[in-house]
Coordinates of C-alpha atoms in Angstrom, one line a residue:
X406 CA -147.2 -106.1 183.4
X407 CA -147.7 -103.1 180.7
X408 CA -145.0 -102.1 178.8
X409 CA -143.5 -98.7 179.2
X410 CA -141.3 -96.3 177.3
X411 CA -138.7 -93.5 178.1
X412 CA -140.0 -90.4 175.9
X413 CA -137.6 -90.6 173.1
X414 CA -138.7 -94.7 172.8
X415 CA -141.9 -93.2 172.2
X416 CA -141.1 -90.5 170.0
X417 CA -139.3 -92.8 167.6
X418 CA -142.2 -95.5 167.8
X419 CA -144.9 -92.6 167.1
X420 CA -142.2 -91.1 164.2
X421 CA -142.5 -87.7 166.3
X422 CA -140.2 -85.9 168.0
X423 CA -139.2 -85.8 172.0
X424 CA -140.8 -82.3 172.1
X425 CA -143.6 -83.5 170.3
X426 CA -143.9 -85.8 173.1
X427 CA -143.5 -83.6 175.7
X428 CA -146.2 -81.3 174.4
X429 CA -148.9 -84.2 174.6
X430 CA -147.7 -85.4 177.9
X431 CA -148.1 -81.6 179.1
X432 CA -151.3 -81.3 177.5
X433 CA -152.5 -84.7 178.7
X434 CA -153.3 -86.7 175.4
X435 CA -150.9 -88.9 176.7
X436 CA -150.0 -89.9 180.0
X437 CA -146.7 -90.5 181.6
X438 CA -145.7 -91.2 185.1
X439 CA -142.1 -90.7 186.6
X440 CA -140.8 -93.8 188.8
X441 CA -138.5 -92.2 191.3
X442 CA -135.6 -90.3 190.2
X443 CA -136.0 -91.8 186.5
X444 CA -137.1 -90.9 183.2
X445 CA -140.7 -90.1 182.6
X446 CA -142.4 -93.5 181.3
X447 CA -145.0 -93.4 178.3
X448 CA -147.1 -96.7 179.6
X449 CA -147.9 -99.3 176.1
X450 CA -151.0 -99.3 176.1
X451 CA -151.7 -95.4 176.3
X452 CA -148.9 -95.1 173.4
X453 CA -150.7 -97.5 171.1
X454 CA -153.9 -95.7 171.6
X455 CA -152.1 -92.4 170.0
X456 CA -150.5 -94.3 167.6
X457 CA -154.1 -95.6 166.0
X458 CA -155.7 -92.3 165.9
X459 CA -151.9 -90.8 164.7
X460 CA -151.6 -91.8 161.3
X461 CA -154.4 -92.2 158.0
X462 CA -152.9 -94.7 156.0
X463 CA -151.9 -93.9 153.0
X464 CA -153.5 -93.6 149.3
X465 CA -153.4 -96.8 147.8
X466 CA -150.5 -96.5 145.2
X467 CA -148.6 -94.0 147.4
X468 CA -145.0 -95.7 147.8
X469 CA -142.3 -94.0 150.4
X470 CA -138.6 -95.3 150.4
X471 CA -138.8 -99.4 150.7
X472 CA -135.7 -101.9 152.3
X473 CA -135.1 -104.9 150.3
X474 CA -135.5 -106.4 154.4
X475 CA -139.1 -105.0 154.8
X476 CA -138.6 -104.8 158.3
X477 CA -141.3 -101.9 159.8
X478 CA -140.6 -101.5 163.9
X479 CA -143.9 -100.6 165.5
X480 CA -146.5 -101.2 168.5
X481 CA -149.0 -103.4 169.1
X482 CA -152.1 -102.0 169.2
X483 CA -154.7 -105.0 169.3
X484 CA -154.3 -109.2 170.0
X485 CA -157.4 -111.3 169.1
X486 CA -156.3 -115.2 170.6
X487 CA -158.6 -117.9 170.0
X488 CA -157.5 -121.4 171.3
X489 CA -155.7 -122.0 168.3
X490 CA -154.6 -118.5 166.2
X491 CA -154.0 -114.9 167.3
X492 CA -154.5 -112.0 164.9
X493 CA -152.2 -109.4 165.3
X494 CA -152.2 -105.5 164.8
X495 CA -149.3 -103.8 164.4
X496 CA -149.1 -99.8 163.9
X497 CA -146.3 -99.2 162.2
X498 CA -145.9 -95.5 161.1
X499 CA -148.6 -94.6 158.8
X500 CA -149.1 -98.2 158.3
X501 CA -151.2 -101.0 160.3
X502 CA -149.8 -104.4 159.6
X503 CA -151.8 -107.3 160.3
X504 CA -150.4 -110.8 160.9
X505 CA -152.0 -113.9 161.3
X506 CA -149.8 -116.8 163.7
X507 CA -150.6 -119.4 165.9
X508 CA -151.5 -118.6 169.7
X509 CA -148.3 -120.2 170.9
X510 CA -146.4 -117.8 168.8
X511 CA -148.0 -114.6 170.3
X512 CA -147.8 -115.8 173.8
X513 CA -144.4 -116.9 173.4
X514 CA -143.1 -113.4 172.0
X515 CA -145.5 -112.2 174.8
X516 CA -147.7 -109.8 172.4
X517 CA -150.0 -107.7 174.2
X518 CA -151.1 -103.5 173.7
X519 CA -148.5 -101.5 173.7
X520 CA -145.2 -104.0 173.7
X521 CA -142.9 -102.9 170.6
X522 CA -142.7 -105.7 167.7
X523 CA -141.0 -105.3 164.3
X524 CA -143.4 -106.5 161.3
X525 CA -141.2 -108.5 158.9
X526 CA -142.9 -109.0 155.2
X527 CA -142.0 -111.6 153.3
X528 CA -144.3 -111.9 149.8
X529 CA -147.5 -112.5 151.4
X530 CA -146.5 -113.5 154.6
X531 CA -145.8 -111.1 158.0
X532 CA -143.6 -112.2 160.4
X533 CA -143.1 -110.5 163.8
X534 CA -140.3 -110.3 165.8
X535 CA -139.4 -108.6 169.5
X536 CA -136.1 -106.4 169.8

């Protein structure tokens, strides 16, 4: 099952805003569908597609404002399992964050395109986590 995401989800996961949205879903760079009554959904994998092409990243020794928790909320945009490891891409902003962990760990926290993880840096070490 793809993961999906109410407009303003999406918004804050792109670092756009809900018009911003709108404007692409009306102009069809990114698709949305409307379950019923509900909110217009954003599916994953669509929103991690934008996200990649969204954002250069940035020059090397540009700095923005930094946490002492390092914690950067983004979306998945690729998952490369072997039997052992999975490599995973996070897009993150202006920034793609990479983490190395074992396949159990992926599958567990159920990474795939487009689900929302949180990058957590630690020296030289990123960990994700799943709000």
């Amino acid at each position: 099952m793809t993961a999906t995401y109410r407009i303003a989800e999406a918004a804050e996961l792109l670092g756009v805003s809900d018009d911003t949205v709108r404007r692409w879903i009306d102009s069809d760079r990114l698709a949305a569908h409307r379950g019923g009554s509900g909110p217009a959904q954003v599916d994953g994998t669509d929103l991690a597609r934008v996200a990649t092409q969204l954002h250069e990243a940035p020059a090397p020794g540009t700095t923005r404002a930094s946490s002492s928790r390092n914690r950067l909320t983004g979306i998945v945009t690729r998952v490369v399992r072997d039997t052992v490891m999975a490599q995973v891409e996070i897009q993150c902003g202006p920034y793609r964050m990479v983490s190395l962990m074992s396949r159990e760990a992926a599958d567990e926290l159920g990474l795939e395109v487009g689900v929302r993880a949180v990058a957590t840096v630690k020296a030289t070490q990123v960990s994700v986590d799943v709000p």
